[in-house]
Amino acid sequence: MDRLIQRLRHLDDWARGWGWASLIANGALVVTGGVVRLTGSGLGCPTWPRCTEDSLTPHGAYDIHSVIEFGNRMLTWVLVVVAVGTFVAAWQSGRRDLRRIALVMALGIPAQAVIGGITVLTDLNPWVVSLHMLCSMAIVALAVFFLERLDRPAPAVPPRGATLGLAWATFGAAWAVFYIGTVVTGAGPHAGDSASKRNGLSALQMSQLHADFVFLFVGLTIGLLFAAVATGAPASTRRVIVLLLAIEVGQGTIGFVQYFTDLPVVLVGFHMLGSALTSGAVAWALVRVREPAAA
């Protein structure tokens, strides 16, 4: 018991582990949220915060949809534990930069729960559903920032430069792609429940707009790579940008294939996983361009 108490007093020694746990858990939430939607289980628990009118669990009303939706809700408690652990570790470290990032990540979990509740109570309104996914992806990016900050505290003087401006433009283009992707989903067939309404926009036109921004995103990433090489950025920075570009190419390939094969659920699921990976990678690239490592 004494050993356990001593370990709890030094949770900051586990900060890296908590950071990775936050990254993995929130990335998993993106995927499990996709499973809920792709299996039509969005209203497997038709109310909130209870699963049914009479119970917090789908007691006596188990079917595959209720199990999937309830399982996704239970993941929230895992996220709560991870968020609390991350925040306590950051607080014990005594570093303001880590505390701020951990606090925002922790606040994202109740925000997710509220958005999820509104999603159910509005019968899977596609505009609300989009916020649910975007919130998870934002926490993924924050987890990457947290992990980077462990080794490199924020500089006293914020860096500037044309390459950094290009990195921010790439980051902004990524989030434009993410948001338009949720709009495409809201116009498409995978509503999360057969009775849920769509956003009323043209799936064809929104898909074209999404593709246009993907090309912009890829073009900016290629430009960022050339800028990093031209300015003599460290090899570690260039490798992160190459990784981001590789993920983008994979995502784009899956996106085009799924579009021309009528959105098979397996490919859509991999596309959602790729979105979480892209969110983490573009955040990593931004930090590495902003504050290059020595090697």
PDB file of C-alpha atoms in Angstrom:
ATOM      1  CA  MET A   1       0.000   0.000   0.000  1.00  0.00           C
ATOM      2  CA  ASP A   2       2.823   2.414   0.880  1.00  0.00           C
ATOM      3  CA  ARG A   3       4.446   1.751  -2.480  1.00  0.00           C
ATOM      4  CA  LEU A   4       1.159   2.484  -4.271  1.00  0.00           C
ATOM      5  CA  ILE A   5       0.772   5.756  -2.354  1.00  0.00           C
ATOM      6  CA  GLN A   6       4.305   6.785  -3.276  1.00  0.00           C
ATOM      7  CA  ARG A   7       3.613   6.061  -6.926  1.00  0.00           C
ATOM      8  CA  LEU A   8       0.431   8.119  -6.850  1.00  0.00           C
ATOM      9  CA  ARG A   9       2.417  10.988  -5.394  1.00  0.00           C
ATOM     10  CA  HIS A  10       4.726  10.860  -8.392  1.00  0.00           C
ATOM     11  CA  LEU A  11       2.289  10.464 -11.270  1.00  0.00           C
ATOM     12  CA  ASP A  12       4.336  13.002 -13.198  1.00  0.00           C
ATOM     13  CA  ASP A  13       6.844  10.185 -13.776  1.00  0.00           C
ATOM     14  CA  TRP A  14       4.102   8.514 -15.804  1.00  0.00           C
ATOM     15  CA  ALA A  15       3.196  11.599 -17.827  1.00  0.00           C
ATOM     16  CA  ARG A  16       4.392  10.116 -21.103  1.00  0.00           C
ATOM     17  CA  GLY A  17       2.326   6.984 -20.551  1.00  0.00           C
ATOM     18  CA  TRP A  18      -0.764   9.047 -19.762  1.00  0.00           C
ATOM     19  CA  GLY A  19      -0.159  11.145 -22.864  1.00  0.00           C
ATOM     20  CA  TRP A  20      -0.009   8.045 -25.046  1.00  0.00           C
ATOM     21  CA  ALA A  21      -3.109   6.680 -23.322  1.00  0.00           C
ATOM     22  CA  SER A  22      -4.968   9.904 -24.162  1.00  0.00           C
ATOM     23  CA  LEU A  23      -3.859   9.695 -27.777  1.00  0.00           C
ATOM     24  CA  ILE A  24      -4.838   6.046 -28.210  1.00  0.00           C
ATOM     25  CA  ALA A  25      -8.117   6.238 -26.272  1.00  0.00           C
ATOM     26  CA  ASN A  26      -9.423   9.262 -28.157  1.00  0.00           C
ATOM     27  CA  GLY A  27      -8.325   7.797 -31.469  1.00  0.00           C
ATOM     28  CA  ALA A  28     -10.218   4.646 -30.508  1.00  0.00           C
ATOM     29  CA  LEU A  29     -13.292   6.753 -29.757  1.00  0.00           C
ATOM     30  CA  VAL A  30     -13.256   8.050 -33.341  1.00  0.00           C
ATOM     31  CA  VAL A  31     -13.231   4.463 -34.597  1.00  0.00           C
ATOM     32  CA  THR A  32     -15.867   3.134 -32.184  1.00  0.00           C
ATOM     33  CA  GLY A  33     -18.073   6.126 -32.968  1.00  0.00           C
ATOM     34  CA  GLY A  34     -17.753   5.119 -36.603  1.00  0.00           C
ATOM     35  CA  VAL A  35     -18.752   1.553 -35.748  1.00  0.00           C
ATOM     36  CA  VAL A  36     -21.876   2.891 -34.019  1.00  0.00           C
ATOM     37  CA  ARG A  37     -22.844   4.889 -37.076  1.00  0.00           C
ATOM     38  CA  LEU A  38     -21.885   2.313 -39.698  1.00  0.00           C
ATOM     39  CA  THR A  39     -23.846  -0.479 -37.985  1.00  0.00           C
ATOM     40  CA  GLY A  40     -26.956   1.703 -37.620  1.00  0.00           C
ATOM     41  CA  SER A  41     -26.639   1.577 -33.828  1.00  0.00           C
ATOM     42  CA  GLY A  42     -26.812   5.314 -33.138  1.00  0.00           C
ATOM     43  CA  LEU A  43     -30.124   4.958 -31.320  1.00  0.00           C
ATOM     44  CA  GLY A  44     -29.379   1.570 -29.782  1.00  0.00           C
ATOM     45  CA  CYS A  45     -29.779   3.493 -26.519  1.00  0.00           C
ATOM     46  CA  PRO A  46     -32.658   5.790 -27.513  1.00  0.00           C
ATOM     47  CA  THR A  47     -32.323   8.278 -24.651  1.00  0.00           C
ATOM     48  CA  TRP A  48     -29.658  10.017 -22.543  1.00  0.00           C
ATOM     49  CA  PRO A  49     -28.143   9.907 -19.954  1.00  0.00           C
ATOM     50  CA  ARG A  50     -30.063   6.645 -19.440  1.00  0.00           C
ATOM     51  CA  CYS A  51     -29.888   3.976 -22.095  1.00  0.00           C
ATOM     52  CA  THR A  52     -33.648   3.371 -21.876  1.00  0.00           C
ATOM     53  CA  GLU A  53     -36.406   5.230 -20.074  1.00  0.00           C
ATOM     54  CA  ASP A  54     -36.146   2.793 -17.150  1.00  0.00           C
ATOM     55  CA  SER A  55     -32.469   1.903 -16.940  1.00  0.00           C
ATOM     56  CA  LEU A  56     -28.930   3.239 -17.314  1.00  0.00           C
ATOM     57  CA  THR A  57     -28.112   0.019 -19.147  1.00  0.00           C
ATOM     58  CA  PRO A  58     -30.017  -1.729 -21.946  1.00  0.00           C
ATOM     59  CA  HIS A  59     -31.291  -4.201 -19.339  1.00  0.00           C
ATOM     60  CA  GLY A  60     -33.931  -6.492 -20.807  1.00  0.00           C
ATOM     61  CA  ALA A  61     -33.601  -4.850 -24.208  1.00  0.00           C
ATOM     62  CA  TYR A  62     -30.322  -6.258 -25.465  1.00  0.00           C
ATOM     63  CA  ASP A  63     -29.779  -6.489 -29.200  1.00  0.00           C
ATOM     64  CA  ILE A  64     -26.680  -5.898 -31.261  1.00  0.00           C
ATOM     65  CA  HIS A  65     -27.416  -2.192 -31.698  1.00  0.00           C
ATOM     66  CA  SER A  66     -27.945  -1.512 -27.997  1.00  0.00           C
ATOM     67  CA  VAL A  67     -24.784  -3.444 -27.112  1.00  0.00           C
ATOM     68  CA  ILE A  68     -22.706  -1.446 -29.615  1.00  0.00           C
ATOM     69  CA  GLU A  69     -24.097   1.936 -28.547  1.00  0.00           C
ATOM     70  CA  PHE A  70     -23.859   1.145 -24.826  1.00  0.00           C
ATOM     71  CA  GLY A  71     -20.296  -0.121 -25.272  1.00  0.00           C
ATOM     72  CA  ASN A  72     -19.351   3.141 -26.946  1.00  0.00           C
ATOM     73  CA  ARG A  73     -20.852   5.067 -24.031  1.00  0.00           C
ATOM     74  CA  MET A  74     -18.860   3.003 -21.555  1.00  0.00           C
ATOM     75  CA  LEU A  75     -15.655   4.036 -23.300  1.00  0.00           C
ATOM     76  CA  THR A  76     -16.341   7.500 -21.889  1.00  0.00           C
ATOM     77  CA  TRP A  77     -15.432   6.237 -18.422  1.00  0.00           C
ATOM     78  CA  VAL A  78     -12.097   5.010 -19.729  1.00  0.00           C
ATOM     79  CA  LEU A  79     -11.522   8.465 -21.174  1.00  0.00           C
ATOM     80  CA  VAL A  80     -12.422  10.053 -17.821  1.00  0.00           C
ATOM     81  CA  VAL A  81      -9.817   7.942 -16.006  1.00  0.00           C
ATOM     82  CA  VAL A  82      -7.186   8.725 -18.639  1.00  0.00           C
ATOM     83  CA  ALA A  83      -7.998  12.451 -18.619  1.00  0.00           C
ATOM     84  CA  VAL A  84      -7.795  12.645 -14.825  1.00  0.00           C
ATOM     85  CA  GLY A  85      -4.531  10.710 -14.769  1.00  0.00           C
ATOM     86  CA  THR A  86      -3.054  12.952 -17.462  1.00  0.00           C
ATOM     87  CA  PHE A  87      -4.119  16.122 -15.652  1.00  0.00           C
ATOM     88  CA  VAL A  88      -2.778  14.975 -12.264  1.00  0.00           C
ATOM     89  CA  ALA A  89       0.527  13.977 -13.872  1.00  0.00           C
ATOM     90  CA  ALA A  90       0.738  17.369 -15.598  1.00  0.00           C
ATOM     91  CA  TRP A  91      -0.117  19.191 -12.364  1.00  0.00           C
ATOM     92  CA  GLN A  92       2.549  17.335 -10.383  1.00  0.00           C
ATOM     93  CA  SER A  93       5.128  18.215 -13.036  1.00  0.00           C
ATOM     94  CA  GLY A  94       4.802  21.878 -12.030  1.00  0.00           C
ATOM     95  CA  ARG A  95       4.861  23.001 -15.683  1.00  0.00           C
ATOM     96  CA  ARG A  96       2.233  25.486 -16.841  1.00  0.00           C
ATOM     97  CA  ASP A  97       2.364  24.430 -20.487  1.00  0.00           C
ATOM     98  CA  LEU A  98       1.589  20.801 -19.637  1.00  0.00           C
ATOM     99  CA  ARG A  99      -1.122  21.801 -17.178  1.00  0.00           C
ATOM    100  CA  ARG A 100      -2.912  23.946 -19.770  1.00  0.00           C
ATOM    101  CA  ILE A 101      -2.914  21.239 -22.429  1.00  0.00           C
ATOM    102  CA  ALA A 102      -4.014  18.555 -19.960  1.00  0.00           C
ATOM    103  CA  LEU A 103      -6.815  20.782 -18.648  1.00  0.00           C
ATOM    104  CA  VAL A 104      -8.212  21.406 -22.131  1.00  0.00           C
ATOM    105  CA  MET A 105      -8.049  17.671 -22.887  1.00  0.00           C
ATOM    106  CA  ALA A 106      -9.840  16.902 -19.633  1.00  0.00           C
ATOM    107  CA  LEU A 107     -12.582  19.450 -20.357  1.00  0.00           C
ATOM    108  CA  GLY A 108     -13.046  17.834 -23.755  1.00  0.00           C
ATOM    109  CA  ILE A 109     -14.375  14.638 -22.164  1.00  0.00           C
ATOM    110  CA  PRO A 110     -17.500  16.136 -20.500  1.00  0.00           C
ATOM    111  CA  ALA A 111     -17.962  18.216 -23.644  1.00  0.00           C
ATOM    112  CA  GLN A 112     -17.998  14.965 -25.610  1.00  0.00           C
ATOM    113  CA  ALA A 113     -20.563  13.467 -23.232  1.00  0.00           C
ATOM    114  CA  VAL A 114     -22.859  16.479 -23.591  1.00  0.00           C
ATOM    115  CA  ILE A 115     -22.522  16.511 -27.385  1.00  0.00           C
ATOM    116  CA  GLY A 116     -23.239  12.777 -27.415  1.00  0.00           C
ATOM    117  CA  GLY A 117     -26.355  13.310 -25.326  1.00  0.00           C
ATOM    118  CA  ILE A 118     -27.594  16.063 -27.629  1.00  0.00           C
ATOM    119  CA  THR A 119     -26.877  13.781 -30.576  1.00  0.00           C
ATOM    120  CA  VAL A 120     -29.195  11.110 -29.183  1.00  0.00           C
ATOM    121  CA  LEU A 121     -31.890  13.559 -28.042  1.00  0.00           C
ATOM    122  CA  THR A 122     -31.982  15.145 -31.521  1.00  0.00           C
ATOM    123  CA  ASP A 123     -32.270  11.723 -33.204  1.00  0.00           C
ATOM    124  CA  LEU A 124     -28.754  11.868 -34.643  1.00  0.00           C
ATOM    125  CA  ASN A 125     -28.915  15.339 -36.142  1.00  0.00           C
ATOM    126  CA  PRO A 126     -26.009  15.206 -38.649  1.00  0.00           C
ATOM    127  CA  TRP A 127     -24.694  18.649 -37.680  1.00  0.00           C
ATOM    128  CA  VAL A 128     -24.425  17.597 -34.037  1.00  0.00           C
ATOM    129  CA  VAL A 129     -22.909  14.232 -34.963  1.00  0.00           C
ATOM    130  CA  SER A 130     -20.157  16.074 -36.837  1.00  0.00           C
ATOM    131  CA  LEU A 131     -19.216  18.004 -33.681  1.00  0.00           C
ATOM    132  CA  HIS A 132     -18.958  14.713 -31.785  1.00  0.00           C
ATOM    133  CA  MET A 133     -16.268  13.434 -34.136  1.00  0.00           C
ATOM    134  CA  LEU A 134     -14.422  16.731 -34.468  1.00  0.00           C
ATOM    135  CA  CYS A 135     -14.134  17.037 -30.687  1.00  0.00           C
ATOM    136  CA  SER A 136     -12.430  13.642 -30.473  1.00  0.00           C
ATOM    137  CA  MET A 137     -10.022  14.548 -33.255  1.00  0.00           C
ATOM    138  CA  ALA A 138      -9.167  17.820 -31.535  1.00  0.00           C
ATOM    139  CA  ILE A 139      -8.273  15.901 -28.368  1.00  0.00           C
ATOM    140  CA  VAL A 140      -6.078  13.598 -30.469  1.00  0.00           C
ATOM    141  CA  ALA A 141      -4.172  16.661 -31.700  1.00  0.00           C
ATOM    142  CA  LEU A 142      -3.868  17.994 -28.139  1.00  0.00           C
ATOM    143  CA  ALA A 143      -2.475  14.660 -26.968  1.00  0.00           C
ATOM    144  CA  VAL A 144       0.255  14.972 -29.607  1.00  0.00           C
ATOM    145  CA  PHE A 145       1.015  18.510 -28.411  1.00  0.00           C
ATOM    146  CA  PHE A 146       1.204  17.172 -24.842  1.00  0.00           C
ATOM    147  CA  LEU A 147       3.667  14.426 -25.786  1.00  0.00           C
ATOM    148  CA  GLU A 148       5.848  16.881 -27.680  1.00  0.00           C
ATOM    149  CA  ARG A 149       5.848  19.340 -24.779  1.00  0.00           C
ATOM    150  CA  LEU A 150       7.178  16.670 -22.404  1.00  0.00           C
ATOM    151  CA  ASP A 151      10.574  16.834 -24.101  1.00  0.00           C
ATOM    152  CA  ARG A 152      10.501  20.463 -25.250  1.00  0.00           C
ATOM    153  CA  PRO A 153       8.888  23.173 -23.127  1.00  0.00           C
ATOM    154  CA  ALA A 154       7.286  26.062 -24.989  1.00  0.00           C
ATOM    155  CA  PRO A 155       9.873  28.712 -25.992  1.00  0.00           C
ATOM    156  CA  ALA A 156       9.759  32.086 -24.254  1.00  0.00           C
ATOM    157  CA  VAL A 157       9.646  33.901 -27.611  1.00  0.00           C
ATOM    158  CA  PRO A 158       7.159  32.450 -30.140  1.00  0.00           C
ATOM    159  CA  PRO A 159       9.003  31.525 -33.357  1.00  0.00           C
ATOM    160  CA  ARG A 160       8.075  33.099 -36.686  1.00  0.00           C
ATOM    161  CA  GLY A 161       8.894  32.642 -40.351  1.00  0.00           C
ATOM    162  CA  ALA A 162       7.475  31.795 -43.763  1.00  0.00           C
ATOM    163  CA  THR A 163       7.862  28.052 -43.234  1.00  0.00           C
ATOM    164  CA  LEU A 164       5.916  28.274 -39.997  1.00  0.00           C
ATOM    165  CA  GLY A 165       3.187  30.210 -41.812  1.00  0.00           C
ATOM    166  CA  LEU A 166       3.025  27.402 -44.377  1.00  0.00           C
ATOM    167  CA  ALA A 167       2.792  24.864 -41.548  1.00  0.00           C
ATOM    168  CA  TRP A 168      -0.151  26.752 -40.053  1.00  0.00           C
ATOM    169  CA  ALA A 169      -1.814  26.908 -43.491  1.00  0.00           C
ATOM    170  CA  THR A 170      -1.377  23.135 -43.807  1.00  0.00           C
ATOM    171  CA  PHE A 171      -2.867  22.655 -40.346  1.00  0.00           C
ATOM    172  CA  GLY A 172      -5.836  24.874 -41.248  1.00  0.00           C
ATOM    173  CA  ALA A 173      -6.392  23.028 -44.531  1.00  0.00           C
ATOM    174  CA  ALA A 174      -6.418  19.732 -42.627  1.00  0.00           C
ATOM    175  CA  TRP A 175      -9.199  20.938 -40.367  1.00  0.00           C
ATOM    176  CA  ALA A 176     -11.160  22.259 -43.347  1.00  0.00           C
ATOM    177  CA  VAL A 177     -10.879  18.753 -44.832  1.00  0.00           C
ATOM    178  CA  PHE A 178     -12.047  17.200 -41.562  1.00  0.00           C
ATOM    179  CA  TYR A 179     -15.077  19.462 -41.271  1.00  0.00           C
ATOM    180  CA  ILE A 180     -16.170  19.118 -44.898  1.00  0.00           C
ATOM    181  CA  GLY A 181     -15.721  15.367 -44.519  1.00  0.00           C
ATOM    182  CA  THR A 182     -18.305  15.385 -41.730  1.00  0.00           C
ATOM    183  CA  VAL A 183     -20.648  17.360 -43.983  1.00  0.00           C
ATOM    184  CA  VAL A 184     -20.206  14.727 -46.698  1.00  0.00           C
ATOM    185  CA  THR A 185     -21.047  12.066 -44.125  1.00  0.00           C
ATOM    186  CA  GLY A 186     -24.147  14.021 -43.096  1.00  0.00           C
ATOM    187  CA  ALA A 187     -25.309  13.977 -46.694  1.00  0.00           C
ATOM    188  CA  GLY A 188     -24.503  10.297 -47.250  1.00  0.00           C
ATOM    189  CA  PRO A 189     -26.245   7.019 -46.474  1.00  0.00           C
ATOM    190  CA  HIS A 190     -24.581   6.076 -43.153  1.00  0.00           C
ATOM    191  CA  ALA A 191     -26.828   8.014 -40.786  1.00  0.00           C
ATOM    192  CA  GLY A 192     -26.421   5.833 -37.713  1.00  0.00           C
ATOM    193  CA  ASP A 193     -30.119   4.863 -37.803  1.00  0.00           C
ATOM    194  CA  SER A 194     -32.470   4.152 -40.678  1.00  0.00           C
ATOM    195  CA  ALA A 195     -34.953   6.779 -39.481  1.00  0.00           C
ATOM    196  CA  SER A 196     -32.431   9.606 -38.997  1.00  0.00           C
ATOM    197  CA  LYS A 197     -32.591  12.584 -41.325  1.00  0.00           C
ATOM    198  CA  ARG A 198     -29.702  13.733 -43.519  1.00  0.00           C
ATOM    199  CA  ASN A 199     -28.480  17.329 -43.805  1.00  0.00           C
ATOM    200  CA  GLY A 200     -30.225  17.850 -47.158  1.00  0.00           C
ATOM    201  CA  LEU A 201     -27.084  18.800 -49.090  1.00  0.00           C
ATOM    202  CA  SER A 202     -25.936  17.141 -52.297  1.00  0.00           C
ATOM    203  CA  ALA A 203     -23.597  14.257 -51.484  1.00  0.00           C
ATOM    204  CA  LEU A 204     -22.034  14.612 -54.944  1.00  0.00           C
ATOM    205  CA  GLN A 205     -21.306  18.327 -54.570  1.00  0.00           C
ATOM    206  CA  MET A 206     -20.040  17.981 -51.006  1.00  0.00           C
ATOM    207  CA  SER A 207     -17.782  15.084 -52.048  1.00  0.00           C
ATOM    208  CA  GLN A 208     -16.315  17.231 -54.817  1.00  0.00           C
ATOM    209  CA  LEU A 209     -15.719  20.089 -52.380  1.00  0.00           C
ATOM    210  CA  HIS A 210     -14.091  17.647 -49.968  1.00  0.00           C
ATOM    211  CA  ALA A 211     -11.813  16.344 -52.736  1.00  0.00           C
ATOM    212  CA  ASP A 212     -10.847  19.907 -53.708  1.00  0.00           C
ATOM    213  CA  PHE A 213      -9.723  20.657 -50.166  1.00  0.00           C
ATOM    214  CA  VAL A 214      -7.880  17.336 -49.986  1.00  0.00           C
ATOM    215  CA  PHE A 215      -5.863  18.381 -53.049  1.00  0.00           C
ATOM    216  CA  LEU A 216      -5.155  21.724 -51.363  1.00  0.00           C
ATOM    217  CA  PHE A 217      -4.081  19.934 -48.187  1.00  0.00           C
ATOM    218  CA  VAL A 218      -1.756  17.578 -50.066  1.00  0.00           C
ATOM    219  CA  GLY A 219      -0.320  20.452 -52.121  1.00  0.00           C
ATOM    220  CA  LEU A 220       0.424  22.490 -49.004  1.00  0.00           C
ATOM    221  CA  THR A 221       2.065  19.481 -47.361  1.00  0.00           C
ATOM    222  CA  ILE A 222       4.320  18.957 -50.403  1.00  0.00           C
ATOM    223  CA  GLY A 223       5.158  22.672 -50.319  1.00  0.00           C
ATOM    224  CA  LEU A 224       5.932  22.393 -46.606  1.00  0.00           C
ATOM    225  CA  LEU A 225       8.286  19.482 -47.271  1.00  0.00           C
ATOM    226  CA  PHE A 226      10.149  21.440 -49.967  1.00  0.00           C
ATOM    227  CA  ALA A 227      10.358  24.452 -47.626  1.00  0.00           C
ATOM    228  CA  ALA A 228      11.737  22.275 -44.829  1.00  0.00           C
ATOM    229  CA  VAL A 229      14.424  20.906 -47.150  1.00  0.00           C
ATOM    230  CA  ALA A 230      15.279  24.343 -48.555  1.00  0.00           C
ATOM    231  CA  THR A 231      15.663  25.902 -45.112  1.00  0.00           C
ATOM    232  CA  GLY A 232      17.782  23.054 -43.757  1.00  0.00           C
ATOM    233  CA  ALA A 233      15.218  21.780 -41.262  1.00  0.00           C
ATOM    234  CA  PRO A 234      16.407  18.829 -39.162  1.00  0.00           C
ATOM    235  CA  ALA A 235      15.938  15.341 -40.570  1.00  0.00           C
ATOM    236  CA  SER A 236      13.454  14.544 -37.789  1.00  0.00           C
ATOM    237  CA  THR A 237      11.209  17.402 -38.942  1.00  0.00           C
ATOM    238  CA  ARG A 238      11.353  16.267 -42.555  1.00  0.00           C
ATOM    239  CA  ARG A 239      10.509  12.698 -41.540  1.00  0.00           C
ATOM    240  CA  VAL A 240       7.369  13.855 -39.726  1.00  0.00           C
ATOM    241  CA  ILE A 241       6.219  15.790 -42.804  1.00  0.00           C
ATOM    242  CA  VAL A 242       6.886  12.752 -45.016  1.00  0.00           C
ATOM    243  CA  LEU A 243       4.836  10.630 -42.593  1.00  0.00           C
ATOM    244  CA  LEU A 244       1.993  13.143 -42.803  1.00  0.00           C
ATOM    245  CA  LEU A 245       2.141  13.065 -46.593  1.00  0.00           C
ATOM    246  CA  ALA A 246       2.086   9.253 -46.620  1.00  0.00           C
ATOM    247  CA  ILE A 247      -0.998   9.212 -44.392  1.00  0.00           C
ATOM    248  CA  GLU A 248      -2.688  11.752 -46.669  1.00  0.00           C
ATOM    249  CA  VAL A 249      -2.003   9.637 -49.747  1.00  0.00           C
ATOM    250  CA  GLY A 250      -3.403   6.579 -47.990  1.00  0.00           C
ATOM    251  CA  GLN A 251      -6.455   8.511 -46.847  1.00  0.00           C
ATOM    252  CA  GLY A 252      -7.026   9.924 -50.311  1.00  0.00           C
ATOM    253  CA  THR A 253      -6.766   6.484 -51.878  1.00  0.00           C
ATOM    254  CA  ILE A 254      -9.282   5.016 -49.439  1.00  0.00           C
ATOM    255  CA  GLY A 255     -11.566   8.020 -49.972  1.00  0.00           C
ATOM    256  CA  PHE A 256     -11.656   7.665 -53.750  1.00  0.00           C
ATOM    257  CA  VAL A 257     -12.092   3.886 -53.629  1.00  0.00           C
ATOM    258  CA  GLN A 258     -14.915   4.073 -51.102  1.00  0.00           C
ATOM    259  CA  TYR A 259     -16.688   6.735 -53.174  1.00  0.00           C
ATOM    260  CA  PHE A 260     -16.616   4.686 -56.371  1.00  0.00           C
ATOM    261  CA  THR A 261     -17.614   1.465 -54.565  1.00  0.00           C
ATOM    262  CA  ASP A 262     -20.728   2.931 -52.896  1.00  0.00           C
ATOM    263  CA  LEU A 263     -19.220   3.460 -49.433  1.00  0.00           C
ATOM    264  CA  PRO A 264     -18.630  -0.069 -48.077  1.00  0.00           C
ATOM    265  CA  VAL A 265     -18.635   0.090 -44.296  1.00  0.00           C
ATOM    266  CA  VAL A 266     -15.173  -1.483 -43.887  1.00  0.00           C
ATOM    267  CA  LEU A 267     -13.520   1.157 -46.053  1.00  0.00           C
ATOM    268  CA  VAL A 268     -15.440   3.946 -44.342  1.00  0.00           C
ATOM    269  CA  GLY A 269     -14.236   2.605 -40.999  1.00  0.00           C
ATOM    270  CA  PHE A 270     -10.612   2.664 -42.163  1.00  0.00           C
ATOM    271  CA  HIS A 271     -11.179   6.182 -43.491  1.00  0.00           C
ATOM    272  CA  MET A 272     -12.264   7.311 -40.015  1.00  0.00           C
ATOM    273  CA  LEU A 273      -9.182   5.711 -38.477  1.00  0.00           C
ATOM    274  CA  GLY A 274      -7.121   7.555 -41.075  1.00  0.00           C
ATOM    275  CA  SER A 275      -8.778  10.815 -40.056  1.00  0.00           C
ATOM    276  CA  ALA A 276      -7.610  10.349 -36.464  1.00  0.00           C
ATOM    277  CA  LEU A 277      -4.101   9.509 -37.684  1.00  0.00           C
ATOM    278  CA  THR A 278      -4.105  12.594 -39.902  1.00  0.00           C
ATOM    279  CA  SER A 279      -5.169  14.806 -37.008  1.00  0.00           C
ATOM    280  CA  GLY A 280      -2.274  13.552 -34.919  1.00  0.00           C
ATOM    281  CA  ALA A 281       0.255  13.727 -37.755  1.00  0.00           C
ATOM    282  CA  VAL A 282      -0.593  17.274 -38.860  1.00  0.00           C
ATOM    283  CA  ALA A 283      -0.349  18.453 -35.234  1.00  0.00           C
ATOM    284  CA  TRP A 284       3.020  16.722 -34.925  1.00  0.00           C
ATOM    285  CA  ALA A 285       4.265  18.353 -38.142  1.00  0.00           C
ATOM    286  CA  LEU A 286       3.161  21.794 -36.942  1.00  0.00           C
ATOM    287  CA  VAL A 287       5.055  21.449 -33.654  1.00  0.00           C
ATOM    288  CA  ARG A 288       8.182  20.099 -35.347  1.00  0.00           C
ATOM    289  CA  VAL A 289       8.238  22.970 -37.872  1.00  0.00           C
ATOM    290  CA  ARG A 290       7.511  25.511 -35.160  1.00  0.00           C
ATOM    291  CA  GLU A 291      10.156  24.142 -32.788  1.00  0.00           C
ATOM    292  CA  PRO A 292      12.557  21.858 -34.680  1.00  0.00           C
ATOM    293  CA  ALA A 293      14.309  19.144 -32.726  1.00  0.00           C
ATOM    294  CA  ALA A 294      18.078  19.053 -32.831  1.00  0.00           C
ATOM    295  CA  ALA A 295      18.266  15.857 -34.873  1.00  0.00           C
TER     296      ALA A 295
END
